[in-house]
CSV table of C-alpha atoms in Angstrom, one decimal:
chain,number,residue,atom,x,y,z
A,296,UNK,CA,-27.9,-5.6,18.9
A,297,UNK,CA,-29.4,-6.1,15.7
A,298,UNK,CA,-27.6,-7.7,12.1
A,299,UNK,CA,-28.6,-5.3,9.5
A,300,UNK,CA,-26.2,-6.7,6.9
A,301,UNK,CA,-23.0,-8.1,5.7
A,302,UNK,CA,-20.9,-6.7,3.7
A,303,UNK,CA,-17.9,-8.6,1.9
A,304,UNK,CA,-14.1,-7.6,2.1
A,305,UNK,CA,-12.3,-9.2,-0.7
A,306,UNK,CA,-8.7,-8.6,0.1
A,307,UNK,CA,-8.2,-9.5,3.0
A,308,UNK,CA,-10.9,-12.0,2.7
A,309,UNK,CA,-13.3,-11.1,5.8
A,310,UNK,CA,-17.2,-10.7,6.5
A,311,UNK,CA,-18.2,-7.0,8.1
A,312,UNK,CA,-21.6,-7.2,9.7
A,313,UNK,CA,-23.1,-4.3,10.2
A,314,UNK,CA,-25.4,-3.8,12.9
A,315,UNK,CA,-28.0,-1.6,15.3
A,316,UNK,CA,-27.2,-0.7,18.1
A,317,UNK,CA,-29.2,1.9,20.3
A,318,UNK,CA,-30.3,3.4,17.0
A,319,UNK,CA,-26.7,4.0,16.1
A,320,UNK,CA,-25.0,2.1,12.9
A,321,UNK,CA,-21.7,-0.1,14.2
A,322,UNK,CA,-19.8,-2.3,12.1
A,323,UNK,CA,-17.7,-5.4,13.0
A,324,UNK,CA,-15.1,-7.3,10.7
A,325,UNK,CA,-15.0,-11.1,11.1
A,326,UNK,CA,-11.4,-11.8,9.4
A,327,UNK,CA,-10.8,-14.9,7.6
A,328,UNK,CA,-7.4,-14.2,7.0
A,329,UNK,CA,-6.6,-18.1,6.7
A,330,UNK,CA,-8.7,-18.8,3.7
A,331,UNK,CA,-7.9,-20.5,0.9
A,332,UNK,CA,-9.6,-22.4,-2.0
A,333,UNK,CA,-9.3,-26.0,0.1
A,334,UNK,CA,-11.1,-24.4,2.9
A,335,UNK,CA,-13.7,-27.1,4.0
A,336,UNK,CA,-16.7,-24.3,4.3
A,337,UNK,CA,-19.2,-26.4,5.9
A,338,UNK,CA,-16.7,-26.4,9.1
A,339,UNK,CA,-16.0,-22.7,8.6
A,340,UNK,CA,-19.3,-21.8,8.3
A,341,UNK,CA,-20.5,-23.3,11.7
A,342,UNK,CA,-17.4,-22.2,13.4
A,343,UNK,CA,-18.5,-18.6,12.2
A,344,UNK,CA,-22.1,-19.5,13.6
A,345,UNK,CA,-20.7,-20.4,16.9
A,346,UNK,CA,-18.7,-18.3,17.2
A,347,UNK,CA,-20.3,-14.6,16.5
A,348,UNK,CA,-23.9,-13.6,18.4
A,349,UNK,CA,-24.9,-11.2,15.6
A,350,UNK,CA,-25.2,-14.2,13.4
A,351,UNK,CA,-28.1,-16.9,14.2
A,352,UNK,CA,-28.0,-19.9,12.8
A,353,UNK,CA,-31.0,-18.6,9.7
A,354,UNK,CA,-28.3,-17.0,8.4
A,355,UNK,CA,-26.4,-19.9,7.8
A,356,UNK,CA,-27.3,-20.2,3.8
A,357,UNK,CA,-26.2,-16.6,3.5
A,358,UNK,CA,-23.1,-16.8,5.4
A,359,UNK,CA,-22.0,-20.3,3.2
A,360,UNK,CA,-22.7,-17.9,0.1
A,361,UNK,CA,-20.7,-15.1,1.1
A,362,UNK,CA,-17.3,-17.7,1.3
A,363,UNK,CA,-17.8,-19.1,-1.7
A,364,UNK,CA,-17.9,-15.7,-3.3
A,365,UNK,CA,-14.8,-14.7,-0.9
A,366,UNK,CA,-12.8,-18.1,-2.3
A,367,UNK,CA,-14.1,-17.3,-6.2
A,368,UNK,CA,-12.2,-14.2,-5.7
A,369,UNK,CA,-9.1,-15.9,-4.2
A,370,UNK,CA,-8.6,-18.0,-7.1
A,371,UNK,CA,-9.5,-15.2,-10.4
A,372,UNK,CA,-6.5,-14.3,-12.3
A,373,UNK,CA,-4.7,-17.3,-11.1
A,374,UNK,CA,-3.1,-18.2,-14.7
A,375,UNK,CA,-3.7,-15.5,-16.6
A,376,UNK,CA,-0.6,-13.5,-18.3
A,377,UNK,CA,-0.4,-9.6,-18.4
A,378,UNK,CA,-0.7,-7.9,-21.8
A,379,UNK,CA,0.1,-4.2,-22.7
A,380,UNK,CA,-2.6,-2.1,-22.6
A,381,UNK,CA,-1.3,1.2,-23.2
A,382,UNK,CA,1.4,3.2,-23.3
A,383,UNK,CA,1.2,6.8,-21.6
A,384,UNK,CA,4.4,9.5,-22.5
A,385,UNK,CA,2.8,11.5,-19.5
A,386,UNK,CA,5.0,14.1,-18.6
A,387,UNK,CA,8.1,16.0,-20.5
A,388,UNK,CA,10.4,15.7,-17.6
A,389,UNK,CA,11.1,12.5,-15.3
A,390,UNK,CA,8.2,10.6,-13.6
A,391,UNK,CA,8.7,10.3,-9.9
A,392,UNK,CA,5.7,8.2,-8.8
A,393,UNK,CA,2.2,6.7,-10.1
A,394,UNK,CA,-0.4,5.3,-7.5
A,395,UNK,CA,-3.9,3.6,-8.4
A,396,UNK,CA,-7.1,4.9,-7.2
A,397,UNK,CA,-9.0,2.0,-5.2
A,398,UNK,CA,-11.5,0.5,-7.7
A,399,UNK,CA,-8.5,1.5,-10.5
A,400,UNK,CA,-10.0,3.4,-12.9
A,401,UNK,CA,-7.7,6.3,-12.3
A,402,UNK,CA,-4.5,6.6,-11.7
A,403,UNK,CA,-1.7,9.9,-11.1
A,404,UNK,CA,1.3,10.2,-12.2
A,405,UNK,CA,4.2,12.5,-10.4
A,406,UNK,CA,6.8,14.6,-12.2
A,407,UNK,CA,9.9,16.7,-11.9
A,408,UNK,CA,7.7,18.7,-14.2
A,409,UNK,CA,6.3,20.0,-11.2
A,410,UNK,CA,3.0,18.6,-12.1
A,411,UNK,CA,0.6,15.8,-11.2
A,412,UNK,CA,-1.4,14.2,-13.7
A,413,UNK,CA,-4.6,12.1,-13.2
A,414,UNK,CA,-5.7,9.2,-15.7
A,415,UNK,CA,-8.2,6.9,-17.1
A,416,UNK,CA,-6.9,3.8,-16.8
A,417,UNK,CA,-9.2,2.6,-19.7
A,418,UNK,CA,-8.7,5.1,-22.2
A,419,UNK,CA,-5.4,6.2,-21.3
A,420,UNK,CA,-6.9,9.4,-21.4
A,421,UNK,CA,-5.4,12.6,-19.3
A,422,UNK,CA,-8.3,13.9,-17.0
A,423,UNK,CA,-6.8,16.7,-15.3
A,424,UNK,CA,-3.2,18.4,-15.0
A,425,UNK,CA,-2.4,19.5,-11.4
A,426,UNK,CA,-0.1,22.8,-11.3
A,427,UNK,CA,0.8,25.0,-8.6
A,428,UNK,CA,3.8,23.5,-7.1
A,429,UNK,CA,7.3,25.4,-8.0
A,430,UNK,CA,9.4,22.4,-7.8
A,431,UNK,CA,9.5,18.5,-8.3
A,432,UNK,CA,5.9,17.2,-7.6
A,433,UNK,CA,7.4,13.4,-5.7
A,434,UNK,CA,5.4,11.8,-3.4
A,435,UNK,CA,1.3,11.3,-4.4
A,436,UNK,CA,-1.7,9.6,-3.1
A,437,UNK,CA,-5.5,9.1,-3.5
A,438,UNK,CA,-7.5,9.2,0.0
A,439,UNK,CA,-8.4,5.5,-0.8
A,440,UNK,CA,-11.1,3.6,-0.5
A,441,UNK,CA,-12.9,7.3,-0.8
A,442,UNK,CA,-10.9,8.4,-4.2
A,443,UNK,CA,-12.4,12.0,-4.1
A,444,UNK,CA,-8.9,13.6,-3.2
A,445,UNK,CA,-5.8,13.8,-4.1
A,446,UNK,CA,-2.7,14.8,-2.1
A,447,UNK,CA,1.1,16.0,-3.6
A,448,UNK,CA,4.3,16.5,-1.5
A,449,UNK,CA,7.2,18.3,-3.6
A,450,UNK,CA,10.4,20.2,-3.0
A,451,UNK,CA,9.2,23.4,-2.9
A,452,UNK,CA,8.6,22.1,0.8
A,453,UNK,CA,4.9,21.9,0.6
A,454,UNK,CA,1.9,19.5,-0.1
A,455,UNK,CA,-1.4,20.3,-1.7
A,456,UNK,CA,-4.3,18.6,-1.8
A,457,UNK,CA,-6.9,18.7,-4.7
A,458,UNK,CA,-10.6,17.5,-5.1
A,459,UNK,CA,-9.8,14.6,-7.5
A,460,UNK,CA,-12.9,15.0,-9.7
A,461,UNK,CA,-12.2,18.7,-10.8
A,462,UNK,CA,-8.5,19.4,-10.0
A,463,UNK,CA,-9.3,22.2,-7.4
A,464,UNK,CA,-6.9,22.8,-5.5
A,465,UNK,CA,-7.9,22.4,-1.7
A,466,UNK,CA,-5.9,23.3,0.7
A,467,UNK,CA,-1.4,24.3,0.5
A,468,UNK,CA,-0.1,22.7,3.5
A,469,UNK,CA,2.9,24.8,4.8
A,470,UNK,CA,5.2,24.1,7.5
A,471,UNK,CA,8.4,21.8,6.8
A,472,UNK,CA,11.9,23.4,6.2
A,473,UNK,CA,13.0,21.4,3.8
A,474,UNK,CA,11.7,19.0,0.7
A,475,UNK,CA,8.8,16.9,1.4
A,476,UNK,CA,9.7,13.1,-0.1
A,477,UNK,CA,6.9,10.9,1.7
A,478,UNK,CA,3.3,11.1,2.7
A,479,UNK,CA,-0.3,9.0,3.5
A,480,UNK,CA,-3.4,9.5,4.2
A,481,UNK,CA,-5.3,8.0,7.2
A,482,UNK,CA,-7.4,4.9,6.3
A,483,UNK,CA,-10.5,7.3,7.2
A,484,UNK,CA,-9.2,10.0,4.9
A,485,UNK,CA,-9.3,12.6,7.7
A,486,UNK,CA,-5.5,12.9,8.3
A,487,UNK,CA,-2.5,13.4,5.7
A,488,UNK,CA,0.9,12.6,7.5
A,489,UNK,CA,3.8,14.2,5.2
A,490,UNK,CA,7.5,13.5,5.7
A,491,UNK,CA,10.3,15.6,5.2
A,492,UNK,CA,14.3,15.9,5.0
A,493,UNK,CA,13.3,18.1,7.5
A,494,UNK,CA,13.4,15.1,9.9
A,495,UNK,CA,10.1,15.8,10.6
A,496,UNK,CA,6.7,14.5,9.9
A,497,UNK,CA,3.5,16.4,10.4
A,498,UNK,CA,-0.3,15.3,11.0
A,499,UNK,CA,-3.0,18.2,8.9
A,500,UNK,CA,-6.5,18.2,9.2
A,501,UNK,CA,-7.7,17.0,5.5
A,502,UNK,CA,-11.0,19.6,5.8
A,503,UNK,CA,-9.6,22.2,7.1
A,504,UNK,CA,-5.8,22.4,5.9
A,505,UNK,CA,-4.1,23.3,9.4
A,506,UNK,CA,-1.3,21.3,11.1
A,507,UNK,CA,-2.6,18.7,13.7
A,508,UNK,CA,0.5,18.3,15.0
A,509,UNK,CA,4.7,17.8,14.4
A,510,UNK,CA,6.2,14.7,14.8
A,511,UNK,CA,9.3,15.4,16.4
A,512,UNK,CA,12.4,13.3,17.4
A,513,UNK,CA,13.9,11.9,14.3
A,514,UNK,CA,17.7,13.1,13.3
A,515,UNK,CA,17.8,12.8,10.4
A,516,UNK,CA,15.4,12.6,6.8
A,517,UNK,CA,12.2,11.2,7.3
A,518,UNK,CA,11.8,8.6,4.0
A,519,UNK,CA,8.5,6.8,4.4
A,520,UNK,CA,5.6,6.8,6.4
A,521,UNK,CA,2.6,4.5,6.8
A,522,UNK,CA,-0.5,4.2,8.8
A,523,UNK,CA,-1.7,1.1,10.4
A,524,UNK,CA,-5.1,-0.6,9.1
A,525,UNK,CA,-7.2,1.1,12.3
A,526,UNK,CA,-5.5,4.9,11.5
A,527,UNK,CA,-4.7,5.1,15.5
A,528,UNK,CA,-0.9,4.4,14.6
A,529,UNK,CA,1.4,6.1,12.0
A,530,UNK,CA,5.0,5.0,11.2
A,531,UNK,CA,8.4,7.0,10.1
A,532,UNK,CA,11.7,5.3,9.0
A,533,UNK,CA,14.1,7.5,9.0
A,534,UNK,CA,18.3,7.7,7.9
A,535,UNK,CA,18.9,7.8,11.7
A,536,UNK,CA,18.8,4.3,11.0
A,537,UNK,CA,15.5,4.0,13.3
A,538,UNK,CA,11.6,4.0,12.7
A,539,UNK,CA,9.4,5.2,15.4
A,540,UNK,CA,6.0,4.3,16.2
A,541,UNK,CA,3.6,7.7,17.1
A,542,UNK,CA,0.1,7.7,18.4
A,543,UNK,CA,-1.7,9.5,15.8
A,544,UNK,CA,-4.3,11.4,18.3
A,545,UNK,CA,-1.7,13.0,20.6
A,546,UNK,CA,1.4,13.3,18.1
A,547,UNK,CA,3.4,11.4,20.7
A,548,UNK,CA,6.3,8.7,20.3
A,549,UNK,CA,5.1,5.2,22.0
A,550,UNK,CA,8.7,3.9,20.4
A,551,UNK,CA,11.7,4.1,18.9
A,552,UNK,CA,12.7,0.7,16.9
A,553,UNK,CA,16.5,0.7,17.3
A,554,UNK,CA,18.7,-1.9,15.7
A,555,UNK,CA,19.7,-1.1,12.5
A,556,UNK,CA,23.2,-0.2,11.4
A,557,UNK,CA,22.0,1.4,8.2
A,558,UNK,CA,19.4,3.8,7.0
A,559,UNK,CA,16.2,3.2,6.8
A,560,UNK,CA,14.2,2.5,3.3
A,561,UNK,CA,11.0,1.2,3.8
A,562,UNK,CA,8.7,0.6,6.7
A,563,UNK,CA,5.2,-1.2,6.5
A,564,UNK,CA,2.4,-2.4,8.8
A,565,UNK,CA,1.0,-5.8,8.1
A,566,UNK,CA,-3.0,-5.9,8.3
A,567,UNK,CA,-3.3,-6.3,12.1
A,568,UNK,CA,-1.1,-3.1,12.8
A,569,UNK,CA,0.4,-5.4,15.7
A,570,UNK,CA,3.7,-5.7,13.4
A,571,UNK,CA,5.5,-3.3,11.1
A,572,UNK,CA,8.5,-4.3,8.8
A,573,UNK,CA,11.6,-1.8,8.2
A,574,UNK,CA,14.2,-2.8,5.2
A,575,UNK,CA,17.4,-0.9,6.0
A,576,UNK,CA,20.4,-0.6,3.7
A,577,UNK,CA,22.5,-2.4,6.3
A,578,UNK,CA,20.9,-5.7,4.1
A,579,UNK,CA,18.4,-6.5,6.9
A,580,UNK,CA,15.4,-6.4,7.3
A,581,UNK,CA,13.6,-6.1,10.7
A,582,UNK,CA,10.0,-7.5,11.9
A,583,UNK,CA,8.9,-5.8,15.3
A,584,UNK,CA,6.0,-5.8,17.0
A,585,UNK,CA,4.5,-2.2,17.8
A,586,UNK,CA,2.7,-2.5,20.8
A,587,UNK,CA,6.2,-3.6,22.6
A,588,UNK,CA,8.7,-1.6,20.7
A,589,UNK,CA,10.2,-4.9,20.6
A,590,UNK,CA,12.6,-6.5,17.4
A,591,UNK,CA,10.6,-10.6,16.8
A,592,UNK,CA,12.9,-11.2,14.1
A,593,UNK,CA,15.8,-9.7,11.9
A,594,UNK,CA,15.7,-11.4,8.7
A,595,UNK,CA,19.3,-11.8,6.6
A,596,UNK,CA,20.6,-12.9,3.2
A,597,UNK,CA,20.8,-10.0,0.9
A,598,UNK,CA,24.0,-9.4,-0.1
A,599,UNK,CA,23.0,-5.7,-0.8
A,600,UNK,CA,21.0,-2.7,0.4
A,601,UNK,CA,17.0,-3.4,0.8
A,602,UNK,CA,15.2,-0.7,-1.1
A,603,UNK,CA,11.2,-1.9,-0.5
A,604,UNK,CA,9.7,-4.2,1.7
A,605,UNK,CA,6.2,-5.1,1.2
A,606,UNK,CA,3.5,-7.3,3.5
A,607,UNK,CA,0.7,-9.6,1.9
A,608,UNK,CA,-2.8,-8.5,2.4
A,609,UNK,CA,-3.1,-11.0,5.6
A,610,UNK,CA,0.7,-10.3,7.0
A,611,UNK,CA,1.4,-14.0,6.9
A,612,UNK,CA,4.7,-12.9,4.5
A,613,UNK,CA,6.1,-10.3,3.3
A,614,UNK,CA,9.0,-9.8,0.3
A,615,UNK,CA,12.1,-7.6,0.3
A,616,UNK,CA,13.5,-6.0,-2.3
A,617,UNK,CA,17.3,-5.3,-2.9
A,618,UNK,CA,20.0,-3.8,-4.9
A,619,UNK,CA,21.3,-7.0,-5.0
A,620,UNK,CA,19.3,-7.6,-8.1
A,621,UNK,CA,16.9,-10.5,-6.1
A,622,UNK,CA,13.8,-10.4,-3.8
A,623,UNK,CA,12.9,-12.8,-1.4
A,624,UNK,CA,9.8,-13.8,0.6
A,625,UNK,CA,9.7,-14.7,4.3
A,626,UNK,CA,7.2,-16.2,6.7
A,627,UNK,CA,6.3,-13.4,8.9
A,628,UNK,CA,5.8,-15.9,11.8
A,629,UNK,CA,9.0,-18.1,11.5
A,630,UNK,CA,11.4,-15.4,9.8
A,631,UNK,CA,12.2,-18.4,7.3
A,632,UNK,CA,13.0,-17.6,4.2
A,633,UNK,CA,10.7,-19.5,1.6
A,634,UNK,CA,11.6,-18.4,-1.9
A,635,UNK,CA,14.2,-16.1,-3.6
A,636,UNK,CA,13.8,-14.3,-6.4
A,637,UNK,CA,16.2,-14.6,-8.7
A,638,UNK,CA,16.5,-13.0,-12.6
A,639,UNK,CA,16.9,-9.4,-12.2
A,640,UNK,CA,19.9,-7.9,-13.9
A,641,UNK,CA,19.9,-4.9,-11.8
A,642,UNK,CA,18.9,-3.5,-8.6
A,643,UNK,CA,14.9,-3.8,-7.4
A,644,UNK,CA,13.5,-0.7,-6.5
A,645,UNK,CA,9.8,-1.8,-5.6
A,646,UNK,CA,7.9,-5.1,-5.0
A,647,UNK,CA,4.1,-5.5,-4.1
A,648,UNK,CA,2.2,-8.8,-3.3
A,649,UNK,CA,-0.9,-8.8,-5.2
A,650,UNK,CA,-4.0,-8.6,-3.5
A,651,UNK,CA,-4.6,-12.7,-3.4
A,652,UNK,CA,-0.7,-13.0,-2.4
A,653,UNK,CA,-0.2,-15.3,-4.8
A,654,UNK,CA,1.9,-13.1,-7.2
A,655,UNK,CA,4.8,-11.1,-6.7
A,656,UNK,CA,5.9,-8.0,-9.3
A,657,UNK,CA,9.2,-6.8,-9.0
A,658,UNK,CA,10.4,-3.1,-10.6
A,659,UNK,CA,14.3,-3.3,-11.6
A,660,UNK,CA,16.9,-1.0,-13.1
A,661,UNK,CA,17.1,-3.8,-16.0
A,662,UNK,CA,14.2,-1.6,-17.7
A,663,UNK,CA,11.8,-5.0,-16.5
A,664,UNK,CA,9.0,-6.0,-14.7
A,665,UNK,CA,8.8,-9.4,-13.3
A,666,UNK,CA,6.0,-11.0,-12.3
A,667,UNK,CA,6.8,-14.1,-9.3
A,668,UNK,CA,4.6,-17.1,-8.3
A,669,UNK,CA,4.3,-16.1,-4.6
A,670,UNK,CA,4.3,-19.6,-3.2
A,671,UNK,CA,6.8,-21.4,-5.9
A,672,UNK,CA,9.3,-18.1,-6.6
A,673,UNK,CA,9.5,-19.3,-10.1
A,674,UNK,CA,9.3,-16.0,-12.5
A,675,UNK,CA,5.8,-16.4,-14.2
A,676,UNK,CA,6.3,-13.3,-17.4
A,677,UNK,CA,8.7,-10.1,-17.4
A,678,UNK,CA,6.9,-7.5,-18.8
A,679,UNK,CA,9.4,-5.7,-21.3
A,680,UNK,CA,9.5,-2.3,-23.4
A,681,UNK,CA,10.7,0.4,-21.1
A,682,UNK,CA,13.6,1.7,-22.5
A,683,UNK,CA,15.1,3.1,-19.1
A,684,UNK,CA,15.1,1.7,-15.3
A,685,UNK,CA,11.6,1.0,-14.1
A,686,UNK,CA,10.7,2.4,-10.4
A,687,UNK,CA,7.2,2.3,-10.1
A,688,UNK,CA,5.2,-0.4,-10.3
A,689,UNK,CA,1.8,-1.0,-8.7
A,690,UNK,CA,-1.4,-3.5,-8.9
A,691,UNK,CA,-4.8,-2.3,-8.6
A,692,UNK,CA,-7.3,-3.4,-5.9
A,693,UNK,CA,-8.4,-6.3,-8.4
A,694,UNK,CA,-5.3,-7.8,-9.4
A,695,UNK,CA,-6.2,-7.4,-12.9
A,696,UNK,CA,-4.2,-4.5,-14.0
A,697,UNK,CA,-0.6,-3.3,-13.2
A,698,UNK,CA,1.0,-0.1,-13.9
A,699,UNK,CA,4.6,0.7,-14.6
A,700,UNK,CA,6.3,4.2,-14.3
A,701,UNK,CA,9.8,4.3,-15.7
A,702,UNK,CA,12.6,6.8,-16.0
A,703,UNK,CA,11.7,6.9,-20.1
A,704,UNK,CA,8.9,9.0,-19.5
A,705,UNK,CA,6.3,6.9,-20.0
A,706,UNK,CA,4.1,4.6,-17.9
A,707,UNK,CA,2.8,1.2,-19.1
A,708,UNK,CA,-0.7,0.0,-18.2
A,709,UNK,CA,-0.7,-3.9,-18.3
A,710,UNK,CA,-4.0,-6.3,-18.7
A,711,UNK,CA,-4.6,-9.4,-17.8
């Protein structure tokens, strides 16, 4: 085995050396999930050394470098306030989503317009318009980190995906009864997984455009859907009130995570895949592991339905969102509560960490944004001038910019 090179993964921080072996390319990720800017390095560094064959001690200097560049990045944007950038009036009709490309140049917008648009972040430009769907275009994604495609799920029961640099259209994916309302693609970009009120989900082969397999065994709707960091696991919480775990090459069930007395709205892996978080609106929310199918902590306080539930890029807390107008964070470990989040007028539809995990932003009917210190819960800036309930709102891989999608028809880009 021979150390080629390293490559750095900002968020979450990590080292992946990639390396020869047998003439073949491999890579391997050593995660420094616990990293922050009062690290001592020094001891880092030779634990790292010790620790990891590929990496002799030579390649000390270059390994010291690499942390300090992975702890610059922890601390950039730290104070800095969000301005607006732009405002978009993207579609005639009602926006349903918007979702970031990785490096956030581009971003698409959803629409009951039955269209999906794609953006320059920087210009505010419209790059492409794309049409072929006969009903309400609502669930959208980019095949991050790639960017190259697009994929749409809409009522007219079927998904398309597009080549995101000319707006061909690809592939129609048919197959589901009913509206599609969720969908993913793999990490790899390989696989899309779509969900349906169909209560099924389905696996399709990206390159070729033919079902891989149904996901069978839910009752009821099928509302989101996630894959796990390795792509070998996929998620579906459904209004059965359950979320099962599938095993993504066979298309079969490894568990069903019952406990809830409510329906399911939001299910997410944290960044070791070995946990996944479902918010019900029974006003719990459930941490279980899922390798064991078994419930490590149900998490209480909300007063209210949970709409979102969201992990931090290391999985050490995660945030739930409620109609009860306030979010809170948890320690993923402990299921203690450390901060709530409290200044909403109105229900919280969405919450995201940012990629450093040290700020939260929270999407309300109250037509605001609010941006949280992470650690503190103290609101840091609500970003105003939507004139209707905000539903959408998303930070790019940077941290640096934030976009808004609102049921005024427009979408906000935001700058720090």
């Amino acid at each position: 085995m021979k150390l080629k090179r390293f490559l750095l993964r900002y968020y979450p921080p990590g080292i992946i050396l990639e390396y020869e072996q047998g003439n073949e390319l491999h890579t391997k990720p050593v995660d420094l999930l616990t990293l922050t800017p009062d690290t001592d390095v020094e001891v880092l560094v030779n634990t790292i050394v010790r620790h990891e064959p590929l990496i002799s001690e030579q390649r000390k200097p270059q390994v010291r470098k690499l942390v300090y560049k992975l702890i610059e990045k922890l601390e950039s944007n730290e104070a800095q306030n969000f301005y607006l950038f732009k405002i978009l009036r993207a579609h005639i009709l009602p926006l349903t989503n918007c979702a970031f490309n990785k490096s956030g140049d581009r971003f698409i917008t959803g629409s009951y317009d039955r269209t999906c648009k794609v953006w320059n972040t920087m210009t505010g430009e419209e790059l492409l318009t794309l049409e072929g769907h006969k009903n309400v275009v609502y669930a959208i994604a980019f095949n991050n980190p790639f960017g190259d495609k697009i994929v749409t799920g809409s009522f007219d029961k079927t998904a398309k995906l597009w080549n995101a640099e000319t707006g061909e259209l690809l592939h129609t994916l048919r197959g589901h009864a009913t509206e599609i309302v969720c969908l993913s693609f793999d990490p790899t970009g390989a696989i899309v997984a779509t969900g349906s009120m169909d209560s099924t989900a389905k696996l399709w082969d990206v390159e070729r455009g033919v079902e891989l397999c149904t996901l069978l065994g839910h009752t009821a709707e099928i509302v989101s859907l996630n894959f796990n960091a390795e792509g070998d696991k996929c998620i579906t919480g459904s209004f059965d009130h359950t979320t099962k775990v599938w095993d993504v090459a066979t298309g079969r069930c490894l568990h069903t995570l019952s406990g809830h007395r409510g329906e399911i709205s939001s299910t997410q892996f944290d960044f070791s895949g070995d946990l996944c978080v479902t918010g019900s609106i029974d006003r719990t929310c459930k941490i279980w592991n899922t390798n064991t199918g078994a419930c490590v902590n149900t998490l209480r306080g909300h007063n209210d339905e949970i709409l979102d539930v969201a992990f931090n890029c290391t999985g050490s807390r995660l945030v739930t969102a409620s109609a009860d107008g306030t979010a809170r964070v948890y320690n993923t470990m402990t299921g203690a509560c450390a901060a709530i989040l409290i200044g909403h007028e109105g229900e919280i539809s969405k919450v995201a960490f940012n990629p450093q995990g040290t700020k939260i932003i929270t999407a309300s009917s109250d037509r605001s944004c609010r941006m949280w210190d992470a650690e503190s819960g103290d609101c840091a800036q609500v970003l105003e001038g939507h004139t209707d309930e905000i539903f959408s709102a998303a930070f790019n891989y940077e941290g640096d910019t934030i976009i808004t999608g609102s049921k005024d028809n427009t979408c906000r880009i935001w700058k720090c």
